[in-house]
Coordinates of C-alpha atoms in Angstrom, one line a residue:
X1065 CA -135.3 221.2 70.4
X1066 CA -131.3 221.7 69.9
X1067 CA -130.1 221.4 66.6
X1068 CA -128.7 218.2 66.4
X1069 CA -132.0 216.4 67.8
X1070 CA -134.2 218.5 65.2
X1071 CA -132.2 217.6 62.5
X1072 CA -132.2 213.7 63.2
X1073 CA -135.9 214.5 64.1
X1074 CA -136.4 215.3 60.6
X1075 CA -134.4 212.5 59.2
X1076 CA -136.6 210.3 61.7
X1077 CA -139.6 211.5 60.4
X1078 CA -139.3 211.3 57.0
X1079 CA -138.5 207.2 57.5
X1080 CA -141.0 206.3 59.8
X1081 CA -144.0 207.9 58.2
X1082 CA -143.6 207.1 54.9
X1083 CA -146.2 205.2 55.1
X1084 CA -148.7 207.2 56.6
X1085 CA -150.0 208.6 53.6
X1086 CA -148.6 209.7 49.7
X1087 CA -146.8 213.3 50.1
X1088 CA -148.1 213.7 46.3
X1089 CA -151.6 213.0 47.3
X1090 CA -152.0 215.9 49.5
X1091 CA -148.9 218.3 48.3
X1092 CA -148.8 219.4 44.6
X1093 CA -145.2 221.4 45.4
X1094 CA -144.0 220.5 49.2
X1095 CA -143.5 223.2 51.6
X1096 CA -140.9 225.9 51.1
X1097 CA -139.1 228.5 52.4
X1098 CA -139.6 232.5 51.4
X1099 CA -138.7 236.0 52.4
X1100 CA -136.9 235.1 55.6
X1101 CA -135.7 238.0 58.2
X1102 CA -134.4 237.8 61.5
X1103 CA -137.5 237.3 63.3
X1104 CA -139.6 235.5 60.6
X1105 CA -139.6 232.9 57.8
X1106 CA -142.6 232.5 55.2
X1107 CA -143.4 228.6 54.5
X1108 CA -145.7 228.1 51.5
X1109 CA -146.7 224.8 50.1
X1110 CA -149.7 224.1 47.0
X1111 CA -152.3 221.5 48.1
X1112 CA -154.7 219.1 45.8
X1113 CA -157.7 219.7 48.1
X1114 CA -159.0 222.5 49.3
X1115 CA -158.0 221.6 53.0
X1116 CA -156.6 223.7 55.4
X1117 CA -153.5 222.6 56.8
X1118 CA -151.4 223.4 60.1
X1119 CA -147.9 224.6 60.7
X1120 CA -145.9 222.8 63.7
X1121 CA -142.9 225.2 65.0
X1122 CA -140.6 224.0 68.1
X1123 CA -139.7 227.2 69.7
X1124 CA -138.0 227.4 73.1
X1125 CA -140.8 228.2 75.0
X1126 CA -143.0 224.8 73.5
X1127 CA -144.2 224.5 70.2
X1128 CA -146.3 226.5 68.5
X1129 CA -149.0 226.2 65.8
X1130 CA -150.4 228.2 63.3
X1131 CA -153.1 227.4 60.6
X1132 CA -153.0 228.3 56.8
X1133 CA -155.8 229.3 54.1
X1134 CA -155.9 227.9 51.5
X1135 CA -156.7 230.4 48.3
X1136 CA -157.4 228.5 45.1
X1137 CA -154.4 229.8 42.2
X1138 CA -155.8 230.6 39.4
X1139 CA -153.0 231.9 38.1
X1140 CA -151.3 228.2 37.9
X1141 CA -154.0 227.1 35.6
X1142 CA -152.3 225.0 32.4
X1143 CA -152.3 227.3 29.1
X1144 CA -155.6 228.7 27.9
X1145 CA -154.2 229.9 24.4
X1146 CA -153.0 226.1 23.2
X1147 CA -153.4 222.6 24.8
X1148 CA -150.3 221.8 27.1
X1149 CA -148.9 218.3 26.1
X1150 CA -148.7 215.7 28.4
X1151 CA -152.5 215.6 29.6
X1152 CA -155.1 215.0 31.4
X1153 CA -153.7 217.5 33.8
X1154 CA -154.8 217.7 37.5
X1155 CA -157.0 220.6 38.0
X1156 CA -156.4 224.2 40.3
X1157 CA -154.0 223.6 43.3
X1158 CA -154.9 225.8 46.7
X1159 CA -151.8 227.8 47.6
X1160 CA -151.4 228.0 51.1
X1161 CA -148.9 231.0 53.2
X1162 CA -147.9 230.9 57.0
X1163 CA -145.6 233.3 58.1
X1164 CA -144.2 232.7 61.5
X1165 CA -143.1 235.3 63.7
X1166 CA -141.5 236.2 66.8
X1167 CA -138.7 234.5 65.9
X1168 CA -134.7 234.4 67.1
X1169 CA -131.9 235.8 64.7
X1170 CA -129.6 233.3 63.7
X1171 CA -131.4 230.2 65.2
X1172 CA -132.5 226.9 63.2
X1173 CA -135.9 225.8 64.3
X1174 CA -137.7 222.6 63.4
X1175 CA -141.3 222.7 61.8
X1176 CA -143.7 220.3 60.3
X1177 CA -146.5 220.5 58.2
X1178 CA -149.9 218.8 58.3
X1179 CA -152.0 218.5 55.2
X1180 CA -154.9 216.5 55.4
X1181 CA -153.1 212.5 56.2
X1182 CA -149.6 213.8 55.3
X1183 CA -146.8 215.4 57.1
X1184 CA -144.1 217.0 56.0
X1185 CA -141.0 217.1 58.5
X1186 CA -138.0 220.1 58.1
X1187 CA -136.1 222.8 59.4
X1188 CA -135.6 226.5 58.6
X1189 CA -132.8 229.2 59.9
X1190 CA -133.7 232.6 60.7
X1191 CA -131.4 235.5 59.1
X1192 CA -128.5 236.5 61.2
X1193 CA -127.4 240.3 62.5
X1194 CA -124.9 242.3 60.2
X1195 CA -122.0 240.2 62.3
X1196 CA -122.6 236.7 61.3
X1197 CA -120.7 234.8 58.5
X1198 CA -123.4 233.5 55.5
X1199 CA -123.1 231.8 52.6
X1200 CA -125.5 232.2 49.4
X1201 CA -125.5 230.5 46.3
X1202 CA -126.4 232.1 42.4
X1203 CA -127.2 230.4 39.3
X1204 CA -129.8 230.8 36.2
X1205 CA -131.1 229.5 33.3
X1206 CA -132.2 226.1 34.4
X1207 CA -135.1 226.5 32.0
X1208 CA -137.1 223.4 32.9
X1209 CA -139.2 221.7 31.1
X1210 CA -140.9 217.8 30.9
X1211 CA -138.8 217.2 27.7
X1212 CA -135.6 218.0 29.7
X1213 CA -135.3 214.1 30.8
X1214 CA -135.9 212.7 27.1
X1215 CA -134.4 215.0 25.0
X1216 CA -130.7 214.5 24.1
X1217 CA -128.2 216.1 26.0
X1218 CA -126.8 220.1 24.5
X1219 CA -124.4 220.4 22.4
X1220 CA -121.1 220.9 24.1
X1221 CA -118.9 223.3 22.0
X1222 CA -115.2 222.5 22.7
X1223 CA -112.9 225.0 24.4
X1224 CA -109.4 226.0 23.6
X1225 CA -106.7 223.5 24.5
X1226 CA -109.0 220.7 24.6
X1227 CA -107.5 217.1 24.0
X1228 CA -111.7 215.7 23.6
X1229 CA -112.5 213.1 21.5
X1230 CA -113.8 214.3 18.1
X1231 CA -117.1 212.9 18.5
X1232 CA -118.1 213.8 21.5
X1233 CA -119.7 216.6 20.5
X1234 CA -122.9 216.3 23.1
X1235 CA -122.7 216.5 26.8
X1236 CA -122.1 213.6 28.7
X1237 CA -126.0 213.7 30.8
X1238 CA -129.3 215.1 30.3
X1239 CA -130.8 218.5 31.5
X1240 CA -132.9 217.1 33.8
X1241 CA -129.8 214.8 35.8
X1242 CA -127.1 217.6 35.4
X1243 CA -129.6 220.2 37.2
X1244 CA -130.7 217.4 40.0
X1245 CA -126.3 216.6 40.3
X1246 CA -126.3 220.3 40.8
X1247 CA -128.7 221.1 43.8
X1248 CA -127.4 217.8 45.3
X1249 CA -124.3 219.8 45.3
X1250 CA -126.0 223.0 46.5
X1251 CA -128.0 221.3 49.3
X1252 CA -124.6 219.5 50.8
X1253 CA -123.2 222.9 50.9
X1254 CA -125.8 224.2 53.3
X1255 CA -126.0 227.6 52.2
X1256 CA -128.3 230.4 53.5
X1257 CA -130.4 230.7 50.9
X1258 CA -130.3 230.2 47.3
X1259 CA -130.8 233.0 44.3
X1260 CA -132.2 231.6 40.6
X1261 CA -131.4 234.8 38.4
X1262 CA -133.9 233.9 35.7
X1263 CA -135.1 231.6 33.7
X1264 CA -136.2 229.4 36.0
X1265 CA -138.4 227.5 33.5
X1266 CA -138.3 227.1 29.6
X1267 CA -141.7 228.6 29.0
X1268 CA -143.6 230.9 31.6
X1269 CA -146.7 230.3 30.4
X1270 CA -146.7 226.5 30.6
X1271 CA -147.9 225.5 33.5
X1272 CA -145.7 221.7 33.0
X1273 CA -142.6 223.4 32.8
X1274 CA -143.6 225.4 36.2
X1275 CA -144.1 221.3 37.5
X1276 CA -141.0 220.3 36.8
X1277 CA -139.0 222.9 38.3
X1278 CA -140.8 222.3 41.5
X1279 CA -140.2 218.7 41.6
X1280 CA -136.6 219.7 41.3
X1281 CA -136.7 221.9 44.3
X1282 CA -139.8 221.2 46.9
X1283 CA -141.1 217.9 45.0
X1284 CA -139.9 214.2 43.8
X1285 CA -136.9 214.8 42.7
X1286 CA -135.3 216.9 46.1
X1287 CA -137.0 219.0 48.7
X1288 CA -134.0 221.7 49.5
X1289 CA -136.3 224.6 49.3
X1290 CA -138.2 223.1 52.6
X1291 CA -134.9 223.9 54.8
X1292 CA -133.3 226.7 52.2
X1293 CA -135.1 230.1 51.2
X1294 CA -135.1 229.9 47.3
X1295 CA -135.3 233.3 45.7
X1296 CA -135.2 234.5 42.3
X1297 CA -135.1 237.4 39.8
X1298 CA -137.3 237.4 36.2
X1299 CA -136.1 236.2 33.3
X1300 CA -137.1 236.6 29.6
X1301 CA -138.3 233.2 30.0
X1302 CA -140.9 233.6 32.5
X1303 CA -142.2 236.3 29.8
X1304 CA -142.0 233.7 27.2
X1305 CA -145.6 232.0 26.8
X1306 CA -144.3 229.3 25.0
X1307 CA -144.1 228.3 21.3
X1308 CA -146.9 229.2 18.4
X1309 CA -150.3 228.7 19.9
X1310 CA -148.8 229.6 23.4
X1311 CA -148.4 232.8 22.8
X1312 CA -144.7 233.7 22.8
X1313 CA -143.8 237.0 24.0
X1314 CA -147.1 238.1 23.6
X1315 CA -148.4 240.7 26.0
X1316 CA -151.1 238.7 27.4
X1317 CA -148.6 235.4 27.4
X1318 CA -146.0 237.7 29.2
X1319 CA -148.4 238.8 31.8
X1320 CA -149.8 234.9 32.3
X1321 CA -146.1 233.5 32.5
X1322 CA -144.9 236.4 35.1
X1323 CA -148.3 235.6 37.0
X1324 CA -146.9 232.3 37.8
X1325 CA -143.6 233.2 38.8
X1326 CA -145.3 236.3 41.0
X1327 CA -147.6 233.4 42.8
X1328 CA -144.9 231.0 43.8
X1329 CA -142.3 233.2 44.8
X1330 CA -142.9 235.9 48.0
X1331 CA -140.2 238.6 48.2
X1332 CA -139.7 241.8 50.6
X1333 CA -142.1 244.7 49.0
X1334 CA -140.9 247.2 47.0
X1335 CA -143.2 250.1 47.4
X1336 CA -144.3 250.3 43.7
X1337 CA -146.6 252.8 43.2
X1338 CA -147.6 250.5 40.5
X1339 CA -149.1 247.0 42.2
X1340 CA -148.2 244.9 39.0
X1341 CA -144.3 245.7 39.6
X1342 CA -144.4 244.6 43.0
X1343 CA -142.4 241.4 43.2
X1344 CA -140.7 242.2 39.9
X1345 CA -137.8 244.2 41.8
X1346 CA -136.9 243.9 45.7
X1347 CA -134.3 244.2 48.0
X1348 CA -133.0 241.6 50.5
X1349 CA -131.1 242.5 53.7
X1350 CA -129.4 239.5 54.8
X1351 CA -127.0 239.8 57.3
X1352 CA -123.4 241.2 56.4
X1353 CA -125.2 241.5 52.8
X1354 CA -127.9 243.7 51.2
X1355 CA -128.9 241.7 47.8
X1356 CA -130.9 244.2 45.1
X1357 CA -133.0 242.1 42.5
X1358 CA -133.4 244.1 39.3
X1359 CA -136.4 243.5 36.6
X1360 CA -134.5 243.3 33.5
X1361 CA -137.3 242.0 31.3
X1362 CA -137.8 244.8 28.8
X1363 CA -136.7 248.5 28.3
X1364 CA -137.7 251.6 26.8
X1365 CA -137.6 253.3 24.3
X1366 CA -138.9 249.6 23.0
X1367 CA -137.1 248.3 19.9
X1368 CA -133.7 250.8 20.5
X1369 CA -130.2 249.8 22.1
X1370 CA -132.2 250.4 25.3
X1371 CA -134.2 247.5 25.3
X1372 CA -133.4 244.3 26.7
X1373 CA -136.3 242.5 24.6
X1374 CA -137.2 243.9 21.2
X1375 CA -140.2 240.8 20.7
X1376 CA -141.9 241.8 24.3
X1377 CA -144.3 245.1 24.8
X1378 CA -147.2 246.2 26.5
X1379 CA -146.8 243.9 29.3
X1380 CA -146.2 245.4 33.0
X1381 CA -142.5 244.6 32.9
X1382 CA -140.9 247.5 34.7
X1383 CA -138.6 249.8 32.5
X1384 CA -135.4 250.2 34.2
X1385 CA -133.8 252.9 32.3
X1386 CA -132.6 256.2 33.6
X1387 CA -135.8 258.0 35.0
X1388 CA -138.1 255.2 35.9
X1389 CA -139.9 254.2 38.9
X1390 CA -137.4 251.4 38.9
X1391 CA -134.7 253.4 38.5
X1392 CA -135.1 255.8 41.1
X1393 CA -135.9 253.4 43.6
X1394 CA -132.8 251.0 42.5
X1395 CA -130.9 254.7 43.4
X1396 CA -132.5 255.3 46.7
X1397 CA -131.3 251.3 47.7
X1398 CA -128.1 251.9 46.7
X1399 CA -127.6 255.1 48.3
X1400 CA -129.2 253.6 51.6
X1401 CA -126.7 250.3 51.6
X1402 CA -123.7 252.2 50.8
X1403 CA -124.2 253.2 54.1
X1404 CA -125.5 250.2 55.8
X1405 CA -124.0 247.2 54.4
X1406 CA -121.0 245.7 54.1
X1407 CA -121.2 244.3 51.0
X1408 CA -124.2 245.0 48.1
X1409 CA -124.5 242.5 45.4
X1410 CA -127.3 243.3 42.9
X1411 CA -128.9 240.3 40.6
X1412 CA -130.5 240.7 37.5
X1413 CA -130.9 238.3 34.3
X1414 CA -129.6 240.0 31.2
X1415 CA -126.0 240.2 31.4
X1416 CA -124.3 243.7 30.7
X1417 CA -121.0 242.0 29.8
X1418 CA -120.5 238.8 28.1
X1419 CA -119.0 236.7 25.2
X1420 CA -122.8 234.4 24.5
X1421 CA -125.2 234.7 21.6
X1422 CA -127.1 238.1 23.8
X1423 CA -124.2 240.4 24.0
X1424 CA -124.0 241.5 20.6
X1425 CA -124.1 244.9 20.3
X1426 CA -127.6 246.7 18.3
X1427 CA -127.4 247.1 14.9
X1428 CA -124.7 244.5 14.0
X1429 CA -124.9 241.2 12.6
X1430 CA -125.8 238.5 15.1
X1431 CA -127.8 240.7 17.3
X1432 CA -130.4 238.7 19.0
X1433 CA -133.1 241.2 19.9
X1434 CA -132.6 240.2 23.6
X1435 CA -128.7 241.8 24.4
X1436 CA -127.9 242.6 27.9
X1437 CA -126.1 245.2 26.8
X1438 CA -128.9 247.4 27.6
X1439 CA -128.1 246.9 30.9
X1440 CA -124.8 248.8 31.1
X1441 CA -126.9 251.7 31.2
X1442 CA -127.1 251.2 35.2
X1443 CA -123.0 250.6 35.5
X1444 CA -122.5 254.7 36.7
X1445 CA -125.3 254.0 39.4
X1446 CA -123.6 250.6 40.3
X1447 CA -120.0 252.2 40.3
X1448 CA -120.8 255.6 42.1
X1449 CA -122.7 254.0 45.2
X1450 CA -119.7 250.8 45.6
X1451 CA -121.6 248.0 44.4
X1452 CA -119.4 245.0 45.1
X1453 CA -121.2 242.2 42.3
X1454 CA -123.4 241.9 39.7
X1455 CA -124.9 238.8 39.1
X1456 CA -126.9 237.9 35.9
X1457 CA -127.1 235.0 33.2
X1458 CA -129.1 235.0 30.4
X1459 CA -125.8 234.3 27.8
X1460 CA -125.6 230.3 29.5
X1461 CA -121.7 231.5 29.5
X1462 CA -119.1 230.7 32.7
X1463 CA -117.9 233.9 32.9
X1464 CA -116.5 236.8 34.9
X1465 CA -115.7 240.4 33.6
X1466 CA -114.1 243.2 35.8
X1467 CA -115.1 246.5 35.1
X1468 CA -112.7 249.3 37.0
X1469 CA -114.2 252.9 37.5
X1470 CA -114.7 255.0 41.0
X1471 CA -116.8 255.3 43.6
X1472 CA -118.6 258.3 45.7
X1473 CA -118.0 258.4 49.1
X1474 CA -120.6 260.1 51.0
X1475 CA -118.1 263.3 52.1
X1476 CA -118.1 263.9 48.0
X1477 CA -114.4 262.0 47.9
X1478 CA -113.9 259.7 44.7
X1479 CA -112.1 256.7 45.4
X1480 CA -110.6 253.4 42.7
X1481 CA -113.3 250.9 42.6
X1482 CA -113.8 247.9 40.5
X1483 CA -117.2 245.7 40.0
X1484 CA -116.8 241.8 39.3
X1485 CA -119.7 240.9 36.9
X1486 CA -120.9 237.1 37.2
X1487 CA -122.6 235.2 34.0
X1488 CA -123.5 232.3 35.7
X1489 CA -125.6 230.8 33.4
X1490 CA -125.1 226.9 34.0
X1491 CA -127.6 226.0 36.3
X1492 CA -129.4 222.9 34.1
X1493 CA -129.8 224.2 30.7
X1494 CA -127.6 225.5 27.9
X1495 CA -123.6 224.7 28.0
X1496 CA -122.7 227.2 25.3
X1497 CA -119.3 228.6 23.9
X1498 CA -118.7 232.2 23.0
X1499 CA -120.5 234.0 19.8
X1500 CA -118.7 235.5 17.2
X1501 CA -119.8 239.6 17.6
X1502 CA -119.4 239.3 21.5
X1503 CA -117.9 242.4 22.0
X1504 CA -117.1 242.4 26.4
X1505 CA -113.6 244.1 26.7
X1506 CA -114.0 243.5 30.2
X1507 CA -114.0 240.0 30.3
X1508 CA -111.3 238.1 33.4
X1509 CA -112.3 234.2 33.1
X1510 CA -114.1 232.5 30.2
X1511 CA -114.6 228.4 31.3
X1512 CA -114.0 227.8 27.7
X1513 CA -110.8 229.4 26.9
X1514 CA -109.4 228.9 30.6
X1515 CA -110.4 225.8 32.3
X1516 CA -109.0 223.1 29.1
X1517 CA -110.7 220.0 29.1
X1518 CA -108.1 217.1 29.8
X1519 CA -108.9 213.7 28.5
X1520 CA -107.7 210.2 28.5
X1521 CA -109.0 208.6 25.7
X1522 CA -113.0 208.7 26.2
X1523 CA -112.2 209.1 29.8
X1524 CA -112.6 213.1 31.4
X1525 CA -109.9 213.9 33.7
X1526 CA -110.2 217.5 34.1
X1527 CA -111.6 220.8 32.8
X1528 CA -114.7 221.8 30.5
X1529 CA -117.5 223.5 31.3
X1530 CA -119.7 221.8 33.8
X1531 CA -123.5 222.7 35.2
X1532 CA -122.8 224.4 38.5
X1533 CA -123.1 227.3 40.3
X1534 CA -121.3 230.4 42.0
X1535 CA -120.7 230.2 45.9
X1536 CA -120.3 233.8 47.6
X1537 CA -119.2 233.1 51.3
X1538 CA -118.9 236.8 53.5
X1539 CA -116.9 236.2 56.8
X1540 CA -114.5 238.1 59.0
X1541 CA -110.8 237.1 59.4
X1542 CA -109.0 236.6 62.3
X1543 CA -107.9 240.4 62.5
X1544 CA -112.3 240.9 62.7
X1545 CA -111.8 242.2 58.7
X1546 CA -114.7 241.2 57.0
X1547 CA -114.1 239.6 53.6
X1548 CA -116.1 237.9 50.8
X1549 CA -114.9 235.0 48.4
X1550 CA -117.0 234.2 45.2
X1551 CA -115.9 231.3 43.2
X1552 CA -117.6 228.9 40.6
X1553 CA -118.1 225.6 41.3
X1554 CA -118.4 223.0 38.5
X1555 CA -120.6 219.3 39.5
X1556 CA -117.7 217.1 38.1
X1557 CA -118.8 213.7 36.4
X1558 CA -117.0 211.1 37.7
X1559 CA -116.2 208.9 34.4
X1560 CA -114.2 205.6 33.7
X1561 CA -112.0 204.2 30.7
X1562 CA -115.4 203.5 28.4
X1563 CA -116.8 207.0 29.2
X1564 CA -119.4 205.8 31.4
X1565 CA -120.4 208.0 34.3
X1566 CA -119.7 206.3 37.8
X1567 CA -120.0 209.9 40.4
X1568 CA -120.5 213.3 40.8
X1569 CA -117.9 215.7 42.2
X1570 CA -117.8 219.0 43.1
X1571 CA -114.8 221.3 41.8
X1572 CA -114.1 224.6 41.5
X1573 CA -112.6 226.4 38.6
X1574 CA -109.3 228.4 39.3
X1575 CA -110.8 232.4 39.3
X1576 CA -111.2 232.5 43.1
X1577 CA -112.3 236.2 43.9
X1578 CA -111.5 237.4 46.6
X1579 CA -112.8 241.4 48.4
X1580 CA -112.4 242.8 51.9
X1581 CA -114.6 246.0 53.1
X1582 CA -112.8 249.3 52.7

């Protein structure tokens, strides 16, 4: 079916048999996309019923059909160590995994799938070959949770330069409505696929806050992960049981939290030698781009300026430090795309350089017990083998730093080289301002210091710090040099003379990057 006709296939479908049966009946999360390659896709979906369903693709040749089977998840139970609010919740869901194959590079393919009365209509598009433009799109710390649509909105620290009204000192929407007004955003912008660096959720080991992320992404409230691959790295968040009787970072809360994330989410394996890291670290070759996915959870020696979490041990976070299973392998990738890819972007959550409330250095006042600054402990790794990005969050900053250094070329020659660091932090959560004991001496663009809010009255004309997201588009130029821009993107609200918000927009903030291959 060409492209065209799948698509209104889709839109078709979704109109006509709405009243076939409930979607939320048969589908606890809708199906979604996972660990896509050139030839294959993975679509996963969780079911009420113990029910196998079928898989619908058109290929060229007629379509084809594949069945799933279903495998009770016990690891999405709600918490055992305190009683969830919010109940009576509904009981195991059955976790179902098709992966087609024998697929086309580059090609978008409708499929549908049948569970018990209800089907669900989309498409999917293969990964391309190393010579085909993409598009991805980063953000963290949504950290959702039910509370996230009654709870008033964050506090929204003024910038410098700001002309805003002296009390308005909270944002202008909740959580909940400024992360939906943000994937709306994403989903019109058709990217590839989509990267969450951490925090997806507020607490790990709730299994509500897990809900209401999915709602957000293959559920109610927008189904973008049916027709985009969603991926993701861990944040401390998903190692965060939840408050008091939940466990906190508890190494049994920590392992039930990251048991979640590990069941939803299907990534390329990593080899561990160790079965409870896989998942935790992976690497994704995706056309033009190879994208490494770091576990930055916690560090050794545990309770030092190594360690990325000083309230989390024992659990099977993976150290990353110099020396460790992690760290050797993160080498061997690196070594391996510096001579593959065109451009290598690695994501992780903690950011090495920032100006939030987790980049205050050990030992001085302020420190949080959770600093990225650990992290800078893999910058001569990153720098010797080219590394192009480094994508993180974990501060809720706006931010890019620019660290210079120089790279190894493979014939032993060293050669100026400069990684852009992202912070980009703004998914649906926090909105914060710098801390005072930030030390980043590296830092370019701050949102808060260089994007001034401009107001009219109560009415926002321009500027702030917004939820959004960083776009990273890698194409060639008309001379065949391939490039890549990265630039964030701010979901605008639209607001009139009384303050009241009328639309959405997407803008972007003026710190367009821009890097061409050597």
């Amino acid at each position: 079916m060409p492209m065209k006709d799948c698509v209104l296939y889709v839109a078709l479908f979704v109109f006509t048999c709405a009243g076939v049966g409930h979607a939320e009946d048969a589908f606890r999360v809708t199906p979604y996309l996972q660990n896509p390659s050139r030839d294959a896709i993975t679509i996963r979906w969780l079911s009420n019923a113990n029910e196998a369903g079928t898989v619908t693709v058109d290929k060229a040749g007629g379509a084809v059909q594949l069945k799933s089977m279903p495998e009770q998840a016990k690891t999405l139970s709600y918490n055992p160590f305190g009683e969830e609010p919010g109940g009576p919740h509904p009981g195991l869901p059955y976790l179902h995994r098709v992966r087609v194959t024998g697929l086309e590079p580059n090609t978008e393919y409708c499929y549908r799938v049948q569970q018990g009365t209800v089907e669900h209509a989309d498409v999917f598009r293969t990964a391309p070959d190393a010579n085909t433009a993409v598009r991805m799109i980063f953000y963290s710390d949504p950290e959702t949770e039910p509370e996230s649509s009654t709870s008033p909105p964050v506090e929204w620290p003024a910038g410098k330069g700001t002309t805003r009204p002296a009390e308005i000192t909270r944002y202008l929407v909740d959580q909940t409505t400024g992360y939906r007004e943000n994937l709306k955003v994403i989903d019109s912008r058709k990217p590839n696929f989509i990267s969450v660096v951490g925090d997806l959720v507020e607490s790990g080991g709730e299994q509500r806050d897990w809900d209401e992320f999915w709602k957000h992404n293959a559920g109610t409230y927008n189904t973008l992960a049916g027709h985009i691959p969603l991926i993701a790295a861990l944040g401390n968040h998903e190692n965060y049981g939840g408050p008091g009787a939940f466990g906190g970072y508890s190494t049994k809360a920590s392992d039930f939290g990251c048991g979640k994330y590990l069941t939803y989410f299907e990534f390329p394996s990593n080899g561990a030698a160790d079965p409870h890291h896989e998942g935790r670290y992976y690497r994704l070759d995706y056309g033009p781009v190879t994208l490494i996915t770091v576990d930055s959870s916690d560090g050794s020696p545990e309770g030092t300026a190594s360690d990325t979490n000083h309230n989390l041990s024992g659990s099977h976070a993976a150290d990353f430090n110099p020396g460790s299973p992690q760290y050797v392998w993160l080498e061997r990738q690196l070594a391996e795309t510096q001579k593959q890819s065109r451009f290598t972007i690695v994501q992780y959550h903690h950011t090495a350089y920032g100006s939030g409330p987790h980049s205050v250095p050990f030992g001085k006042p302020n420190f949080s017990g959770q600093s990225g600054i650990a992290m800078r402990v893999l910058q001569p790794l990153f720098m010797k083998y080219g590394v192009d990005a480094v994508i993180s969050g974990h501060d809720e900053m706006l931010e890019r730093s620019l660290v210079p250094g120089e790279e190894l070329l493979a014939d032993g020659t060293k050669v100026p080289h400069e990684i852009h660091y992202y912070d980009v932090g703004m998914g649906g959560d926090g909105l914060r301002g710098a801390t005072t004991g930030a030390e980043n001496p590296f830092r370019k663009f701050l949102a808060h210091d260089d994007a001034p809010e401009v107001w009219n009255g109560k009415q926002l004309i321009s500027g702030g710090k917004h939820y959004g997201h960083l776009e990273v588009n890698v194409a060639p130029n008309d001379k065949n040099q391939w490039g890549v821009t990265l630039e964030f993107v701010q979901v605008f609200p639209i607001t009139d003379a009384t303050g009241n918000i009328s639309s959405w927009e997407r803008r972007t903030y003026a710190d367009l990057v821009k890097l061409q291959t050597r």
